[in-house]
PDB file of C-alpha atoms in Angstrom:
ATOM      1  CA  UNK V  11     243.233 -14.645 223.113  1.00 69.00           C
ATOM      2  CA  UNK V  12     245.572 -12.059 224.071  1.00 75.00           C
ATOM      3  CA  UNK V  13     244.767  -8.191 224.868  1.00 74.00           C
ATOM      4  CA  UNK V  14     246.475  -6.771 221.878  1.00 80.00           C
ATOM      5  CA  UNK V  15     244.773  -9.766 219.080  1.00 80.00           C
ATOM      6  CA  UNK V  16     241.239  -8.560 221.029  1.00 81.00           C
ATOM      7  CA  UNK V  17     241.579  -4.519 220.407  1.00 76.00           C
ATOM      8  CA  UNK V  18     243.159  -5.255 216.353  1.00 82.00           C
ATOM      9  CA  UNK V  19     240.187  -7.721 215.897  1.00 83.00           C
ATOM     10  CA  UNK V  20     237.814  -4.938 217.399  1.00 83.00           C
ATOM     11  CA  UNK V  21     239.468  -2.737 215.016  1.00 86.00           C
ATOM     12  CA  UNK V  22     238.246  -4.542 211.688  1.00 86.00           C
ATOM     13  CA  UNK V  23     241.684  -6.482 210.932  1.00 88.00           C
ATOM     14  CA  UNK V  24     240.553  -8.844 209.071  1.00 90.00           C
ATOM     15  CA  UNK V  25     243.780 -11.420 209.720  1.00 92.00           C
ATOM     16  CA  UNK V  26     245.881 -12.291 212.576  1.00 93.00           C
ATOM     17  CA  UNK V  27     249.463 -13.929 212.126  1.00 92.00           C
ATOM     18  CA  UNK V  28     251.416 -16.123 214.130  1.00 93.00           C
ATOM     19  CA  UNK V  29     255.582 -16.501 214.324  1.00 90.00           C
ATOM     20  CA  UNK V  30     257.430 -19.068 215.039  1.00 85.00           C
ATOM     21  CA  UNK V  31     254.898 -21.773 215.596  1.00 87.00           C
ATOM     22  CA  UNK V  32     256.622 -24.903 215.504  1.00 81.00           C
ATOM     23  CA  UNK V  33     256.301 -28.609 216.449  1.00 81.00           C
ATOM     24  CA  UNK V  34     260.389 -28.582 217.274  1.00 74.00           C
ATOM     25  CA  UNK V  35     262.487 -26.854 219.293  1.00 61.00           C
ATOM     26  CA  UNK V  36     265.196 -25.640 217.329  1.00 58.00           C
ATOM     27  CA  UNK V  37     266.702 -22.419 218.708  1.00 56.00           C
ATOM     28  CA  UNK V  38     263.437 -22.489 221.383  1.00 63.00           C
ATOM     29  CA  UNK V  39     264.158 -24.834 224.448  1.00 69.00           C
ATOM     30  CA  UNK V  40     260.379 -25.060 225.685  1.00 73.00           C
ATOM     31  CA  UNK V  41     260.749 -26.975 229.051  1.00 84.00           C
ATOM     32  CA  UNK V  42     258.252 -25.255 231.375  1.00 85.00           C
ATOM     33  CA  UNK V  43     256.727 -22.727 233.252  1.00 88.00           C
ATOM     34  CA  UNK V  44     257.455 -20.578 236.549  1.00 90.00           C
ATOM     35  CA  UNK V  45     253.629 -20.078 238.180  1.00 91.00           C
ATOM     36  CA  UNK V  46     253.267 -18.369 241.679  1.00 93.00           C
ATOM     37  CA  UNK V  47     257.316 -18.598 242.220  1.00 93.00           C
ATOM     38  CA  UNK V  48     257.515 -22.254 241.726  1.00 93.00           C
ATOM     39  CA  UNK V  49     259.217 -24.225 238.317  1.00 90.00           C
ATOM     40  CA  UNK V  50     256.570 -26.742 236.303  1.00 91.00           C
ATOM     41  CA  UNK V  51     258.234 -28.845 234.260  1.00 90.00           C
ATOM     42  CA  UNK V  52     256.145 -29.571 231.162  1.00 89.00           C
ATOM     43  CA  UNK V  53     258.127 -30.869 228.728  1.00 87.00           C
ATOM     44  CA  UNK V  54     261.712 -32.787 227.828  1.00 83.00           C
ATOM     45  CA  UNK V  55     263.544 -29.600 226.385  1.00 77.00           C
ATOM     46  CA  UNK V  56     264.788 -32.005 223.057  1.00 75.00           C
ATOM     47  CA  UNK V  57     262.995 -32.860 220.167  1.00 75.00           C
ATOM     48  CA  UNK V  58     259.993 -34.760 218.848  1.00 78.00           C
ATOM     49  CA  UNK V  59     258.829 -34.529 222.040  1.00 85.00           C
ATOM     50  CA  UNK V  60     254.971 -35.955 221.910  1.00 87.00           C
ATOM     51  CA  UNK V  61     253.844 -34.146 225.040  1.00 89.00           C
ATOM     52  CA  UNK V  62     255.233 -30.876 223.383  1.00 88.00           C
ATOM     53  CA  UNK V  63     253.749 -31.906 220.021  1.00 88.00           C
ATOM     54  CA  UNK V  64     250.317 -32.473 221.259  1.00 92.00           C
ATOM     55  CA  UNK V  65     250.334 -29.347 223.292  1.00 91.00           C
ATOM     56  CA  UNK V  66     250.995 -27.054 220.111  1.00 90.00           C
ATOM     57  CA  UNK V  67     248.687 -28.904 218.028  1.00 94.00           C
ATOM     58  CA  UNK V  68     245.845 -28.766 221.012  1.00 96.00           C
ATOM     59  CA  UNK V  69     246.394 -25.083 221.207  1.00 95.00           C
ATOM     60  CA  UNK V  70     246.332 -24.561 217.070  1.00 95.00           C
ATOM     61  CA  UNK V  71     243.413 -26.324 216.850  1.00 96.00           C
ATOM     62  CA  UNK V  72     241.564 -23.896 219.806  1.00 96.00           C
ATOM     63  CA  UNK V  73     242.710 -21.269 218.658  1.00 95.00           C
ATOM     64  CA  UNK V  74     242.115 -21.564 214.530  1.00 96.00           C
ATOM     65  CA  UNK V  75     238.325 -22.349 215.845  1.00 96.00           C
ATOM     66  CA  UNK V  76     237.989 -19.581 217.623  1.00 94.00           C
ATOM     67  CA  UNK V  77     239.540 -16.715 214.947  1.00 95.00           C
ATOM     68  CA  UNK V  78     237.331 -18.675 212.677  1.00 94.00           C
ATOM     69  CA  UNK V  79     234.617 -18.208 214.387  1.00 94.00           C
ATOM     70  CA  UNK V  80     234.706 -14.485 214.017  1.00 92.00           C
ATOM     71  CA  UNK V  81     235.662 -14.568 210.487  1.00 93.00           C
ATOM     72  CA  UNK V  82     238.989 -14.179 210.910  1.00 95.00           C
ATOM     73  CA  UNK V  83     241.702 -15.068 208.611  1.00 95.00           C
ATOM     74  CA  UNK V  84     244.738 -17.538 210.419  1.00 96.00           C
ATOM     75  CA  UNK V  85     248.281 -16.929 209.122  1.00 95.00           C
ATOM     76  CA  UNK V  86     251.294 -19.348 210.974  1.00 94.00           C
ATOM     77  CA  UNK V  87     254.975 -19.008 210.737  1.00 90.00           C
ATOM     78  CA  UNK V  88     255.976 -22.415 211.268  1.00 84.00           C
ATOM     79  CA  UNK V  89     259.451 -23.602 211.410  1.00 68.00           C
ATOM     80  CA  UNK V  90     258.963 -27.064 209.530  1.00 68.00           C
ATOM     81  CA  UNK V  91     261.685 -29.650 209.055  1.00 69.00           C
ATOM     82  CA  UNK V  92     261.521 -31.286 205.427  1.00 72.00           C
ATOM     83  CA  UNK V  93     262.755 -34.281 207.027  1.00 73.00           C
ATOM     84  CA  UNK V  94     259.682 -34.697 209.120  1.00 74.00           C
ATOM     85  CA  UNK V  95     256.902 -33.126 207.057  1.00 78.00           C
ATOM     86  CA  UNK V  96     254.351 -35.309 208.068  1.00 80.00           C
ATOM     87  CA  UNK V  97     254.636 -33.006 211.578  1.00 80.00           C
ATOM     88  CA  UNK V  98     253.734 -29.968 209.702  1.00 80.00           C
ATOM     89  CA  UNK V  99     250.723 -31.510 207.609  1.00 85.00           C
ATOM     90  CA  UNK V 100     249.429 -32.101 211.180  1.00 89.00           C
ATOM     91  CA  UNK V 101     249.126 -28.121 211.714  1.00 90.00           C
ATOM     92  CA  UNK V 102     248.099 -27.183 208.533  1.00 91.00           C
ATOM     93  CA  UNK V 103     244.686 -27.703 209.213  1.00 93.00           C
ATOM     94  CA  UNK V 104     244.501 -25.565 211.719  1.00 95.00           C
ATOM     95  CA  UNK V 105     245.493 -22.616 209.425  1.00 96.00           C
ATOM     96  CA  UNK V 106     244.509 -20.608 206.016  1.00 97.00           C
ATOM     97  CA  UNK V 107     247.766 -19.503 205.116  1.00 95.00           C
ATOM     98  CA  UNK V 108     251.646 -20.848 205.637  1.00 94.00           C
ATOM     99  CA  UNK V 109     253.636 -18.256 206.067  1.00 93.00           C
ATOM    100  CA  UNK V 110     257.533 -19.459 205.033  1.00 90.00           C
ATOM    101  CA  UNK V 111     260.685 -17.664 205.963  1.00 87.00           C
ATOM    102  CA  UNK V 112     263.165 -20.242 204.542  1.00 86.00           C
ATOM    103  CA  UNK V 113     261.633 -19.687 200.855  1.00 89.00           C
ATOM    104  CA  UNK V 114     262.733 -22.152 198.233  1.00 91.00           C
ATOM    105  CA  UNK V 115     266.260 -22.269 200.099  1.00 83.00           C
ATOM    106  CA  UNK V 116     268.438 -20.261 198.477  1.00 71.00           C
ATOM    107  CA  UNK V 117     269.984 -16.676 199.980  1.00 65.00           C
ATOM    108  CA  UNK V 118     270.787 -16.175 204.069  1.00 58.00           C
ATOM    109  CA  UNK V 119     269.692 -20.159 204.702  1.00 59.00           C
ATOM    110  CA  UNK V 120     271.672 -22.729 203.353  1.00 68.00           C
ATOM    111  CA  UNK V 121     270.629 -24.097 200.303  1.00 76.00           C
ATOM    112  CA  UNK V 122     268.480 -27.051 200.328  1.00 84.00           C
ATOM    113  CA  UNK V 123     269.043 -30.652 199.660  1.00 87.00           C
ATOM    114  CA  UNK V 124     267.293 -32.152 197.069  1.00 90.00           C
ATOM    115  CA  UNK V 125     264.795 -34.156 199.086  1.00 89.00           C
ATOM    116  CA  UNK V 126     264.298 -30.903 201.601  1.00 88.00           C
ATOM    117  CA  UNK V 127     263.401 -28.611 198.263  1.00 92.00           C
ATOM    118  CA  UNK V 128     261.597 -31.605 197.018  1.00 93.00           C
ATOM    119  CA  UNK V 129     259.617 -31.669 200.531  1.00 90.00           C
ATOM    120  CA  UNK V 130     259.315 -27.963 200.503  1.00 90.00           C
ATOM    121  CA  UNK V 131     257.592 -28.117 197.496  1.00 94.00           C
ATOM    122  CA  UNK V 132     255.357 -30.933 198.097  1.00 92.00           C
ATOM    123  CA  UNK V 133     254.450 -29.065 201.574  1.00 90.00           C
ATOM    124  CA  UNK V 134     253.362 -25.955 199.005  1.00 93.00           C
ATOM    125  CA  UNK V 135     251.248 -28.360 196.535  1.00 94.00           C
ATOM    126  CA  UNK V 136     249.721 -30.027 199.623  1.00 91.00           C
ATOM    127  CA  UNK V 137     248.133 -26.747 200.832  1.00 92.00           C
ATOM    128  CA  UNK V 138     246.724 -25.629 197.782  1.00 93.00           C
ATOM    129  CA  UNK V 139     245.155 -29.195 197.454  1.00 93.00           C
ATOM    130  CA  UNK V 140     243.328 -28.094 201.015  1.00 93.00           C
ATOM    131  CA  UNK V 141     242.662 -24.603 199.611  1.00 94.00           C
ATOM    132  CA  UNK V 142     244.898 -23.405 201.684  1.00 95.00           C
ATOM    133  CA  UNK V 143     247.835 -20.760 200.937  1.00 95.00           C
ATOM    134  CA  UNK V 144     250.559 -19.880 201.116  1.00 95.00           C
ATOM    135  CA  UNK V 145     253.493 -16.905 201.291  1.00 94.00           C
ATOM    136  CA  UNK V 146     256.984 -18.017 199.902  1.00 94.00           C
ATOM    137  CA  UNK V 147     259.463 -15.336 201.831  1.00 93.00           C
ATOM    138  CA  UNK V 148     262.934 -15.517 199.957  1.00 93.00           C
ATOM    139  CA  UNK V 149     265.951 -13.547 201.904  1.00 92.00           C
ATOM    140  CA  UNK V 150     269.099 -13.215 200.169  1.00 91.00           C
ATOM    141  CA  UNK V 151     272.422 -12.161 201.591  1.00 88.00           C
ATOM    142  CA  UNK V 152     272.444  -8.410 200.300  1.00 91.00           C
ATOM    143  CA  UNK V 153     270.437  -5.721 200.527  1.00 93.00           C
ATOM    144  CA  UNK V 154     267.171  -6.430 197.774  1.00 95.00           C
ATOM    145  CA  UNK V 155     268.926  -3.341 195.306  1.00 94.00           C
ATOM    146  CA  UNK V 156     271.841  -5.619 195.137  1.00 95.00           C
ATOM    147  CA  UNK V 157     269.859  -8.788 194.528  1.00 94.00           C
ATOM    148  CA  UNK V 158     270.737 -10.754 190.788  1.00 94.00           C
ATOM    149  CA  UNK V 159     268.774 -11.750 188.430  1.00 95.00           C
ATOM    150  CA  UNK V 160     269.521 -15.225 188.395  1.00 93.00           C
ATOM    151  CA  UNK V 161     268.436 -15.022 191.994  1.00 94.00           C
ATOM    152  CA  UNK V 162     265.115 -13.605 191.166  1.00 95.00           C
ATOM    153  CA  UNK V 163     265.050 -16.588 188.325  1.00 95.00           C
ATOM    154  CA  UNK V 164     265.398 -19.117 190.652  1.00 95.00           C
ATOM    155  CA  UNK V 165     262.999 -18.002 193.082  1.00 96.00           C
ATOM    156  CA  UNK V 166     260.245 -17.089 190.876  1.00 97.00           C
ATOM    157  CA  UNK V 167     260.674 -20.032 188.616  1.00 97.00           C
ATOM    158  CA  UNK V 168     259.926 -22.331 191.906  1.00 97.00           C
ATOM    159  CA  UNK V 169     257.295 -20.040 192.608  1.00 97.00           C
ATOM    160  CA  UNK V 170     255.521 -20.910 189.798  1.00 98.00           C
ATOM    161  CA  UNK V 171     256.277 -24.688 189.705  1.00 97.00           C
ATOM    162  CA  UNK V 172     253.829 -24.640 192.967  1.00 97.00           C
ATOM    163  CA  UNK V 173     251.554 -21.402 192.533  1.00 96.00           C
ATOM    164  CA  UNK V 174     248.002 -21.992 193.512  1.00 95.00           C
ATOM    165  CA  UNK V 175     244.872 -19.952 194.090  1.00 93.00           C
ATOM    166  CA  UNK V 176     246.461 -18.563 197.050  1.00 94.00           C
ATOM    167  CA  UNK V 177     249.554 -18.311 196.813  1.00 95.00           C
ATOM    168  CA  UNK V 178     252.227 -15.032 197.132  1.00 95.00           C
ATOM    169  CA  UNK V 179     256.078 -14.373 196.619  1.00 95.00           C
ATOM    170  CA  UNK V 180     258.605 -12.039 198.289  1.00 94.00           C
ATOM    171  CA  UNK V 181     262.039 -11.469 197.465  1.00 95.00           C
ATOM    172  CA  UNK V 182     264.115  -9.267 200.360  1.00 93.00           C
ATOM    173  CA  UNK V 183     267.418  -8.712 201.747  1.00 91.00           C
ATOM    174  CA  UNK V 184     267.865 -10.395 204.917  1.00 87.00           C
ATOM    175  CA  UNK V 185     264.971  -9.451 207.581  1.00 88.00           C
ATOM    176  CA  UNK V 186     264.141  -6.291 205.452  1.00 92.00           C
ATOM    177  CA  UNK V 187     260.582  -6.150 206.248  1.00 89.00           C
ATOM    178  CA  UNK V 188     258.235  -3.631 206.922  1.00 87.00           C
ATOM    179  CA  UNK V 189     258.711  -2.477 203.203  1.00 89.00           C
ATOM    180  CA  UNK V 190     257.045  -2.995 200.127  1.00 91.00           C
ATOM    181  CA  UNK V 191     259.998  -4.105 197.234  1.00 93.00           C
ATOM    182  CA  UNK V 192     258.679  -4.544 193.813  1.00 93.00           C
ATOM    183  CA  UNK V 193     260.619  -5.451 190.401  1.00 94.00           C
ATOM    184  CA  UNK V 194     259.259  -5.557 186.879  1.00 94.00           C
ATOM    185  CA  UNK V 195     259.670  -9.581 186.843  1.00 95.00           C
ATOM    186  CA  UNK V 196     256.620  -9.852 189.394  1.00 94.00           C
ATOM    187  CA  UNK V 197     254.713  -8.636 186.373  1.00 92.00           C
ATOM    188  CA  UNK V 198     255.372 -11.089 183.784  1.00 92.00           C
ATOM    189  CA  UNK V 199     252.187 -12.168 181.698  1.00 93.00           C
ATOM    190  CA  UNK V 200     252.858 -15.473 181.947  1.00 94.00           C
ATOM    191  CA  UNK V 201     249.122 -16.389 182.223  1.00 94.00           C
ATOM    192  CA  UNK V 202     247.103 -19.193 183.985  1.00 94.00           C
ATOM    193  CA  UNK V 203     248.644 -22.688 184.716  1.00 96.00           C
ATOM    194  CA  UNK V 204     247.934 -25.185 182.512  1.00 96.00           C
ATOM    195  CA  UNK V 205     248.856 -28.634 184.252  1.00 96.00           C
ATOM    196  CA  UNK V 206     251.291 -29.310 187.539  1.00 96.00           C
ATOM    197  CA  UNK V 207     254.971 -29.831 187.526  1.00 96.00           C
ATOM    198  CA  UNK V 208     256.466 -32.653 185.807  1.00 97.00           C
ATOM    199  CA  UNK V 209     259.474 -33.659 185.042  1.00 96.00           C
ATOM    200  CA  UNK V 210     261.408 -33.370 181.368  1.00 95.00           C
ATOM    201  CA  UNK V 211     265.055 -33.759 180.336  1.00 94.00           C
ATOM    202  CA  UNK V 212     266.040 -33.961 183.679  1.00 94.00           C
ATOM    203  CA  UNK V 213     264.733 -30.617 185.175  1.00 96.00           C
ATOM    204  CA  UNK V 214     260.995 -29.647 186.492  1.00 97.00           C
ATOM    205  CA  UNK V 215     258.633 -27.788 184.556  1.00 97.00           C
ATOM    206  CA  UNK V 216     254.973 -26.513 184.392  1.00 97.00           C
ATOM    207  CA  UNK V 217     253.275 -25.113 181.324  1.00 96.00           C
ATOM    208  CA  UNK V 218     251.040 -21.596 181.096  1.00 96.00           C
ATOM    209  CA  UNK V 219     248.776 -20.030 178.819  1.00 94.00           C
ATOM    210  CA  UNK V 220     251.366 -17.441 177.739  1.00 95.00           C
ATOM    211  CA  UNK V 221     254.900 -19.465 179.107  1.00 95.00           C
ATOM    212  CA  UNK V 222     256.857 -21.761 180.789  1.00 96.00           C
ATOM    213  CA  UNK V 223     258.980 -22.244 183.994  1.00 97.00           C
ATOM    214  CA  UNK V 224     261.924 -24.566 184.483  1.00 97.00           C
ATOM    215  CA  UNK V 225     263.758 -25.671 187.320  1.00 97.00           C
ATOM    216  CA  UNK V 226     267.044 -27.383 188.340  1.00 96.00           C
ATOM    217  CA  UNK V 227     267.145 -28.391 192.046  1.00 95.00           C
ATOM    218  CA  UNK V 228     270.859 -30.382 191.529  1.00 93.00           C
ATOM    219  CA  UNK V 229     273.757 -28.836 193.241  1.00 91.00           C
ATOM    220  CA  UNK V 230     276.045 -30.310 190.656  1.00 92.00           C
ATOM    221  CA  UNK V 231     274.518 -30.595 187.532  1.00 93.00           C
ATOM    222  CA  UNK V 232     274.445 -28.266 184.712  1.00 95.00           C
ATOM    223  CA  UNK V 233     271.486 -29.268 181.933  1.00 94.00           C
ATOM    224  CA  UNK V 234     271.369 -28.113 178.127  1.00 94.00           C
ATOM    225  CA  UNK V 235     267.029 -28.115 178.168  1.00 94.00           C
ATOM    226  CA  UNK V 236     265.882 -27.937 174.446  1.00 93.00           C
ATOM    227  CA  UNK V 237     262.336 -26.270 173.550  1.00 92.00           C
ATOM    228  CA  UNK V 238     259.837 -26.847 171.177  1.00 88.00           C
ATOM    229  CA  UNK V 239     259.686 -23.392 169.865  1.00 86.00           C
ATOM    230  CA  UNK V 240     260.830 -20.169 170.404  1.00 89.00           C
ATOM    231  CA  UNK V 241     260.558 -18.496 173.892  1.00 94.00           C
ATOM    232  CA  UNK V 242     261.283 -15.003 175.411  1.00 94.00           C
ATOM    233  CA  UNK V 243     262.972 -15.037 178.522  1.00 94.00           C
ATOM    234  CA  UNK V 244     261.983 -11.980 181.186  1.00 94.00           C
ATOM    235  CA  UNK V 245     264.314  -9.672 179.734  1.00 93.00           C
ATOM    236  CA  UNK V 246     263.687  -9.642 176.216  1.00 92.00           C
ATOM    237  CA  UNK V 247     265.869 -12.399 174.869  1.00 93.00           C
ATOM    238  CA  UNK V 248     264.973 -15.073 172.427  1.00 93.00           C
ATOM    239  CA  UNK V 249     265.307 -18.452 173.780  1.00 93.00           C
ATOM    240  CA  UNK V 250     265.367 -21.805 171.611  1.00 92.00           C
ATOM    241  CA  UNK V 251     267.251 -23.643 174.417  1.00 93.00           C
ATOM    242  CA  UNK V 252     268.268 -23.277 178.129  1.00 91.00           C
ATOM    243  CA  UNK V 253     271.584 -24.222 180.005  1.00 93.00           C
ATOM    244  CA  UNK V 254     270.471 -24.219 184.011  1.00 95.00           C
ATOM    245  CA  UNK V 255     273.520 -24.197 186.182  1.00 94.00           C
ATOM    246  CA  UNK V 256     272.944 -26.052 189.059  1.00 94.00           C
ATOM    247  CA  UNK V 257     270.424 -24.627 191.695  1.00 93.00           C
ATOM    248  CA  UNK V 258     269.241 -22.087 189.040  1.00 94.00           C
ATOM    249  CA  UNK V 259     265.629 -21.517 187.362  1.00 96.00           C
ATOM    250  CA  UNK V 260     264.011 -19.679 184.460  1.00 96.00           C
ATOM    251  CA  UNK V 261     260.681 -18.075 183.643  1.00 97.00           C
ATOM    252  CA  UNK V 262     259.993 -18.284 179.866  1.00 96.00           C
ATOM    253  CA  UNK V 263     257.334 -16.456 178.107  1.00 95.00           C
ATOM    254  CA  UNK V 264     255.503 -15.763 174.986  1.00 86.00           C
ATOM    255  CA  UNK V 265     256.409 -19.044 172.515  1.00 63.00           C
ATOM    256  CA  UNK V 266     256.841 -18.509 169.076  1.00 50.00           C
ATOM    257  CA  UNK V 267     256.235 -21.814 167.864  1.00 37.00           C
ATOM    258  CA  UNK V 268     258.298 -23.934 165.040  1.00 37.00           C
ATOM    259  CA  UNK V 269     255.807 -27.078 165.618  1.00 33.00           C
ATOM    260  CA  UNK V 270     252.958 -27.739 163.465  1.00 32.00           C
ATOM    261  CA  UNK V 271     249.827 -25.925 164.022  1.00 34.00           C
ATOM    262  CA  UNK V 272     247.697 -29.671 165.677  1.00 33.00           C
ATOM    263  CA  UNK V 273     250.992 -29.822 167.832  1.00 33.00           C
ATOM    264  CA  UNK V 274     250.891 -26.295 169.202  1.00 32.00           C
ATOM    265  CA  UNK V 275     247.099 -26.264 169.963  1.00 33.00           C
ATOM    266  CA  UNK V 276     248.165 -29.386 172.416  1.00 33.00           C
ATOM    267  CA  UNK V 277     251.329 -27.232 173.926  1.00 34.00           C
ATOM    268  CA  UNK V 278     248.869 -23.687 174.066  1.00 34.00           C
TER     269      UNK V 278
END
């Protein structure tokens, strides 16, 4: 362990995090090392590069045992591919909480496929399954004043889709961190999660004690979603049915139900 993780440990942090950790290379070209002058060449410098792979994964492993050890909490940044997610279920055992920068792919990144949301979001249901977390970080292309609400929708309404014991949201401008932004939607009573996400009239949902959330992930696909009852959405609004643009969400709340009363017990 480094100097500076030594002196915050001795300190009482209770947590230490880790950027970038990733089984590709992407932007980093990890090829070596200069030692005593002279250039070792470790690895290939391109992609899925086992040598590389096993070297990251030997190196989570020794290191998640030894924060653990002294009851420390392991956070990773890794920069996962949805094509390949079967590299980044190898790391998450060596961590207690995914930390992810490309959020549910909407904002400064470009938007997701279907099968990378679809991976994204099996990657989030995966960790909770190992009681693991996770931390959903959602940039958008303007400063987070400027930020819409149907860009709040979507991400919150994928949010939920996946939430699990430990699991957290952020919605920022681009790289504005090292601040604290709130908005009245993060305190919707939407209650405790009834089942997982499954899949009605074409769109995702998930049910809760006190709501609903819906998701489209098409990019070209608007849907007409009727409801069995009445709904609020977050702003105030009655809803009896939902048209979801393509790559668009919605968090419903507080049903007024129009089913009979043995119906509605099953849909509380």
């Amino acid at each position: 362990m480094t100097k500076t993780m030594t002196v915050a440990i001795q300190q009482g942090y209770p947590g230490i995090t880790f950027d970038n950790v990733t089984l590709f290379y992407n932007f980093f070209n990890r090829c070596g090392i200069w030692k005593n002058g002279t250039w070792v060449q470790q690895f290939t410098g391109g992609n899925n590069d086992a040598v590389y792979i096993d070297a990251v994964l030997n190196w989570a492993r020794w290191m998640y045992n030894r924060l653990h050890a002294l009851g420390i909490v392991v956070t990773m940044n890794p920069s996962y591919d949805q094509h390949h997610p079967e590299l980044t279920n190898k790391l998450t055992p060596f961590l207690d909480l995914l930390s992810s920068e490309k959020g549910f792919g909407i904002g400064t990144f470009k938007p997701f496929s279907y099968d990378e949301w679809f991976s994204t979001i099996k990657i989030f249901q995966g960790l909770d399954a190992q009681g693991k977390g996770f931390v959903s970080i959602n940039q958008m292309p303007v400063p987070f004043e400027q930020v819409t609400k149907q860009q709040k929708q979507w991400v919150l309404a994928n949010y939920l889709l996946v939430k699990g014991n430990h699991s957290y949201v952020s919605i920022t401008g681009e790289q504005e961190y090292g601040t604290i932004f709130t908005t009245p939607e993060y305190s919707a009573p939407i209650g405790r999660a009834l089942n997982e996400m499954y899949v009605l009239q074409g769109v995702y949902m998930r049910d809760f004690s006190n709501g609903k959330t819906i998701v489209n992930p098409s990019h070209d696909k608007s849907l007409i979603i009727k409801l069995l009852g009445v709904y609020r959405d977050l702003y105030g609004n009655s809803v009896s049915s939902v048209t979801l643009k393509p790559l668009s969400g919605m968090v419903l709340l507080g049903k007024k139900s129009s089913v009979s009363p043995v119906l509605n017990l099953l849909l509380e």
